[in-house]
PDB file of C-alpha atoms in Angstrom:
ATOM      1  CA  MET A 290     128.167  68.789  36.438  1.00 46.00           C
ATOM      2  CA  THR A 291     130.749  66.182  37.149  1.00 46.00           C
ATOM      3  CA  SER A 292     132.591  63.865  34.837  1.00 45.00           C
ATOM      4  CA  SER A 293     134.427  60.683  35.652  1.00 47.00           C
ATOM      5  CA  SER A 294     136.707  61.138  32.646  1.00 50.00           C
ATOM      6  CA  PRO A 295     138.046  64.644  32.000  1.00 53.00           C
ATOM      7  CA  GLN A 296     137.846  65.852  28.394  1.00 56.00           C
ATOM      8  CA  THR A 297     141.204  66.598  26.829  1.00 69.00           C
ATOM      9  CA  GLU A 298     139.948  68.501  23.796  1.00 91.00           C
ATOM     10  CA  ASP A 299     136.813  70.319  22.734  1.00 95.00           C
ATOM     11  CA  SER A 300     134.163  68.184  21.052  1.00 95.00           C
ATOM     12  CA  VAL A 301     132.632  69.144  17.725  1.00 96.00           C
ATOM     13  CA  PHE A 302     129.474  70.046  19.691  1.00 97.00           C
ATOM     14  CA  THR A 303     131.429  72.412  21.952  1.00 97.00           C
ATOM     15  CA  LYS A 304     132.816  74.050  18.806  1.00 97.00           C
ATOM     16  CA  ILE A 305     129.315  74.404  17.327  1.00 97.00           C
ATOM     17  CA  ILE A 306     127.907  75.829  20.576  1.00 97.00           C
ATOM     18  CA  ARG A 307     130.817  78.286  20.830  1.00 96.00           C
ATOM     19  CA  GLY A 308     130.306  79.375  17.204  1.00 96.00           C
ATOM     20  CA  ASP A 309     133.573  77.985  15.826  1.00 96.00           C
ATOM     21  CA  PHE A 310     131.573  75.712  13.486  1.00 96.00           C
ATOM     22  CA  PRO A 311     128.179  76.538  11.965  1.00 94.00           C
ATOM     23  CA  GLY A 312     125.051  75.043  13.474  1.00 96.00           C
ATOM     24  CA  ARG A 313     121.350  75.173  12.658  1.00 97.00           C
ATOM     25  CA  PHE A 314     120.143  76.001  16.151  1.00 98.00           C
ATOM     26  CA  VAL A 315     116.466  75.704  17.007  1.00 98.00           C
ATOM     27  CA  TRP A 316     116.789  76.189  20.796  1.00 98.00           C
ATOM     28  CA  LYS A 317     119.271  78.137  22.902  1.00 97.00           C
ATOM     29  CA  GLY A 318     118.929  77.933  26.673  1.00 96.00           C
ATOM     30  CA  PRO A 319     121.489  78.645  29.391  1.00 96.00           C
ATOM     31  CA  ASP A 320     122.382  74.963  29.929  1.00 97.00           C
ATOM     32  CA  VAL A 321     120.995  73.087  26.921  1.00 98.00           C
ATOM     33  CA  VAL A 322     120.786  73.787  23.182  1.00 98.00           C
ATOM     34  CA  ALA A 323     119.217  71.977  20.250  1.00 98.00           C
ATOM     35  CA  PHE A 324     120.314  71.971  16.627  1.00 98.00           C
ATOM     36  CA  MET A 325     119.768  69.965  13.479  1.00 98.00           C
ATOM     37  CA  THR A 326     122.170  67.130  12.784  1.00 97.00           C
ATOM     38  CA  ILE A 327     124.083  67.333   9.497  1.00 96.00           C
ATOM     39  CA  ALA A 328     123.414  63.629   8.825  1.00 96.00           C
ATOM     40  CA  PRO A 329     119.722  63.071   9.600  1.00 98.00           C
ATOM     41  CA  LEU A 330     118.155  59.656   9.944  1.00 98.00           C
ATOM     42  CA  ARG A 331     114.856  61.274   8.930  1.00 97.00           C
ATOM     43  CA  PRO A 332     113.826  64.872   8.166  1.00 97.00           C
ATOM     44  CA  GLY A 333     113.633  66.795  11.436  1.00 98.00           C
ATOM     45  CA  HIS A 334     116.339  64.760  13.231  1.00 98.00           C
ATOM     46  CA  THR A 335     117.480  67.083  16.010  1.00 99.00           C
ATOM     47  CA  LEU A 336     120.226  66.900  18.633  1.00 98.00           C
ATOM     48  CA  VAL A 337     119.569  68.156  22.164  1.00 98.00           C
ATOM     49  CA  VAL A 338     122.967  68.916  23.705  1.00 98.00           C
ATOM     50  CA  THR A 339     124.274  70.121  27.059  1.00 98.00           C
ATOM     51  CA  ARG A 340     126.311  73.316  26.799  1.00 98.00           C
ATOM     52  CA  GLN A 341     128.912  71.956  29.166  1.00 96.00           C
ATOM     53  CA  GLN A 342     130.960  69.174  27.633  1.00 97.00           C
ATOM     54  CA  VAL A 343     130.280  66.058  29.687  1.00 96.00           C
ATOM     55  CA  ASP A 344     130.814  62.697  28.000  1.00 95.00           C
ATOM     56  CA  GLN A 345     128.366  60.397  29.801  1.00 94.00           C
ATOM     57  CA  TRP A 346     124.770  61.318  30.604  1.00 94.00           C
ATOM     58  CA  THR A 347     125.187  59.470  33.894  1.00 95.00           C
ATOM     59  CA  ASP A 348     127.731  62.125  34.912  1.00 95.00           C
ATOM     60  CA  LEU A 349     125.252  65.015  34.607  1.00 96.00           C
ATOM     61  CA  ASP A 350     124.053  66.689  37.773  1.00 96.00           C
ATOM     62  CA  ALA A 351     120.331  66.344  38.504  1.00 97.00           C
ATOM     63  CA  ASP A 352     119.463  69.925  37.506  1.00 97.00           C
ATOM     64  CA  THR A 353     121.114  69.609  34.088  1.00 97.00           C
ATOM     65  CA  TRP A 354     119.488  66.206  33.539  1.00 97.00           C
ATOM     66  CA  GLN A 355     116.084  67.762  34.315  1.00 98.00           C
ATOM     67  CA  GLU A 356     116.749  70.617  31.898  1.00 98.00           C
ATOM     68  CA  LEU A 357     117.860  68.161  29.210  1.00 98.00           C
ATOM     69  CA  ALA A 358     114.578  66.271  29.705  1.00 98.00           C
ATOM     70  CA  ARG A 359     112.530  69.501  29.633  1.00 98.00           C
ATOM     71  CA  VAL A 360     114.110  70.572  26.339  1.00 98.00           C
ATOM     72  CA  GLN A 361     113.607  67.083  24.872  1.00 98.00           C
ATOM     73  CA  LEU A 362     109.917  67.296  25.731  1.00 98.00           C
ATOM     74  CA  ALA A 363     109.531  70.762  24.190  1.00 98.00           C
ATOM     75  CA  VAL A 364     111.480  69.954  21.031  1.00 98.00           C
ATOM     76  CA  GLY A 365     109.913  66.499  20.713  1.00 98.00           C
ATOM     77  CA  THR A 366     106.413  67.965  20.981  1.00 98.00           C
ATOM     78  CA  ALA A 367     107.250  70.529  18.287  1.00 98.00           C
ATOM     79  CA  LEU A 368     108.762  67.827  16.065  1.00 98.00           C
ATOM     80  CA  LYS A 369     105.609  65.719  16.382  1.00 98.00           C
ATOM     81  CA  ALA A 370     103.516  68.750  15.403  1.00 97.00           C
ATOM     82  CA  SER A 371     105.650  69.681  12.389  1.00 97.00           C
ATOM     83  CA  PHE A 372     106.886  66.401  10.865  1.00 98.00           C
ATOM     84  CA  PRO A 373     104.482  63.580   9.954  1.00 96.00           C
ATOM     85  CA  CYS A 374     105.363  60.518  12.033  1.00 98.00           C
ATOM     86  CA  VAL A 375     103.971  57.874  14.357  1.00 98.00           C
ATOM     87  CA  ARG A 376     106.160  59.011  17.249  1.00 98.00           C
ATOM     88  CA  ILE A 377     109.397  60.767  18.167  1.00 98.00           C
ATOM     89  CA  GLY A 378     112.287  58.422  18.868  1.00 98.00           C
ATOM     90  CA  SER A 379     114.732  59.493  21.576  1.00 97.00           C
ATOM     91  CA  ILE A 380     118.195  57.945  21.748  1.00 96.00           C
ATOM     92  CA  ILE A 381     121.296  58.568  23.824  1.00 95.00           C
ATOM     93  CA  ALA A 382     124.108  56.737  22.047  1.00 90.00           C
ATOM     94  CA  GLY A 383     127.165  58.933  22.505  1.00 83.00           C
ATOM     95  CA  LEU A 384     129.661  56.715  20.743  1.00 87.00           C
ATOM     96  CA  GLU A 385     130.794  59.153  18.046  1.00 90.00           C
ATOM     97  CA  VAL A 386     130.912  62.461  19.930  1.00 95.00           C
ATOM     98  CA  PRO A 387     132.057  62.429  23.585  1.00 95.00           C
ATOM     99  CA  HIS A 388     129.566  65.117  24.618  1.00 96.00           C
ATOM    100  CA  CYS A 389     126.179  64.361  26.185  1.00 96.00           C
ATOM    101  CA  HIS A 390     123.453  64.607  23.560  1.00 97.00           C
ATOM    102  CA  VAL A 391     120.078  63.116  22.716  1.00 98.00           C
ATOM    103  CA  HIS A 392     118.879  62.286  19.211  1.00 98.00           C
ATOM    104  CA  LEU A 393     115.218  63.163  18.590  1.00 99.00           C
ATOM    105  CA  VAL A 394     113.948  61.559  15.391  1.00 98.00           C
ATOM    106  CA  PRO A 395     110.468  61.557  13.834  1.00 98.00           C
ATOM    107  CA  ILE A 396     109.850  57.843  13.176  1.00 98.00           C
ATOM    108  CA  ASP A 397     107.266  55.487  11.741  1.00 98.00           C
ATOM    109  CA  HIS A 398     109.186  52.246  12.323  1.00 97.00           C
ATOM    110  CA  GLU A 399     111.912  51.098  14.692  1.00 96.00           C
ATOM    111  CA  SER A 400     114.185  50.666  11.662  1.00 96.00           C
ATOM    112  CA  ASP A 401     114.066  54.466  11.189  1.00 97.00           C
ATOM    113  CA  LEU A 402     116.536  54.657  14.096  1.00 96.00           C
ATOM    114  CA  ASN A 403     119.306  52.755  12.285  1.00 95.00           C
ATOM    115  CA  PHE A 404     122.358  55.047  12.221  1.00 95.00           C
ATOM    116  CA  ALA A 405     123.689  53.166   9.180  1.00 95.00           C
ATOM    117  CA  ASN A 406     120.922  54.945   7.228  1.00 95.00           C
ATOM    118  CA  ALA A 407     122.029  58.480   8.133  1.00 96.00           C
ATOM    119  CA  ASP A 408     121.890  60.849   5.165  1.00 96.00           C
ATOM    120  CA  SER A 409     125.399  62.300   5.159  1.00 95.00           C
ATOM    121  CA  ALA A 410     124.591  64.039   1.859  1.00 96.00           C
ATOM    122  CA  ALA A 411     121.551  65.973   3.129  1.00 96.00           C
ATOM    123  CA  SER A 412     121.338  69.299   1.326  1.00 96.00           C
ATOM    124  CA  ALA A 413     121.822  72.584   3.156  1.00 96.00           C
ATOM    125  CA  GLU A 414     118.440  73.685   1.796  1.00 97.00           C
ATOM    126  CA  ASP A 415     116.662  70.631   3.251  1.00 97.00           C
ATOM    127  CA  LEU A 416     118.371  71.111   6.633  1.00 98.00           C
ATOM    128  CA  ASP A 417     117.502  74.826   6.663  1.00 97.00           C
ATOM    129  CA  GLN A 418     113.859  74.083   5.824  1.00 98.00           C
ATOM    130  CA  ALA A 419     113.634  71.438   8.557  1.00 98.00           C
ATOM    131  CA  ALA A 420     115.137  73.857  11.088  1.00 98.00           C
ATOM    132  CA  GLU A 421     112.660  76.587  10.157  1.00 98.00           C
ATOM    133  CA  ARG A 422     109.682  74.204  10.379  1.00 97.00           C
ATOM    134  CA  LEU A 423     110.799  73.200  13.855  1.00 98.00           C
ATOM    135  CA  ARG A 424     111.444  76.799  14.966  1.00 98.00           C
ATOM    136  CA  SER A 425     107.990  77.770  13.738  1.00 97.00           C
ATOM    137  CA  ALA A 426     106.370  74.943  15.724  1.00 97.00           C
ATOM    138  CA  LEU A 427     108.359  75.889  18.843  1.00 97.00           C
ATOM    139  CA  ARG A 428     107.230  79.516  18.490  1.00 97.00           C
ATOM    140  CA  GLU A 429     103.604  78.418  18.097  1.00 96.00           C
ATOM    141  CA  LEU A 430     103.970  76.401  21.310  1.00 96.00           C
ATOM    142  CA  GLY A 431     105.180  79.548  23.106  1.00 95.00           C
ATOM    143  CA  HIS A 432     108.831  78.713  23.776  1.00 94.00           C
ATOM    144  CA  PRO A 433     110.992  81.849  24.183  1.00 91.00           C
ATOM    145  CA  GLU A 434     114.213  79.834  23.833  1.00 91.00           C
ATOM    146  CA  VAL A 435     113.679  79.430  20.070  1.00 91.00           C
ATOM    147  CA  SER A 436     116.833  80.348  18.203  1.00 84.00           C
ATOM    148  CA  GLU A 437     116.537  82.796  15.316  1.00 75.00           C
TER     149      GLU A 437
END
């Protein structure tokens, strides 16, 4: 991977991936992980994140971009199977955390993707239950990268 702007400090996602901060992982692959956000827009809101800290998605090498897309497809399919919704929204915003990541959100309306509506008070129990529902769906779909 290359980056046009070198990172000067570790992002919160790097700290979660490294284990410095807790994370509700649902997927752990060699280049890409997925975990539940602590401020979901909707139940099931998941972040798909590159292990290597690269700020802009346009700075990813082609292989990492393909792996990011593959994990999005797997996690998105499992989300659709385990959380009632019309579709799975996929957003790369990247304005708050300078580390390439994709938001996958079960949605019924475009307004469900409004970050102003994030639930910063989501309970640990609700987040744990959402993570386990998603892990269960990933297992049923035969993905060995499911995090325990």
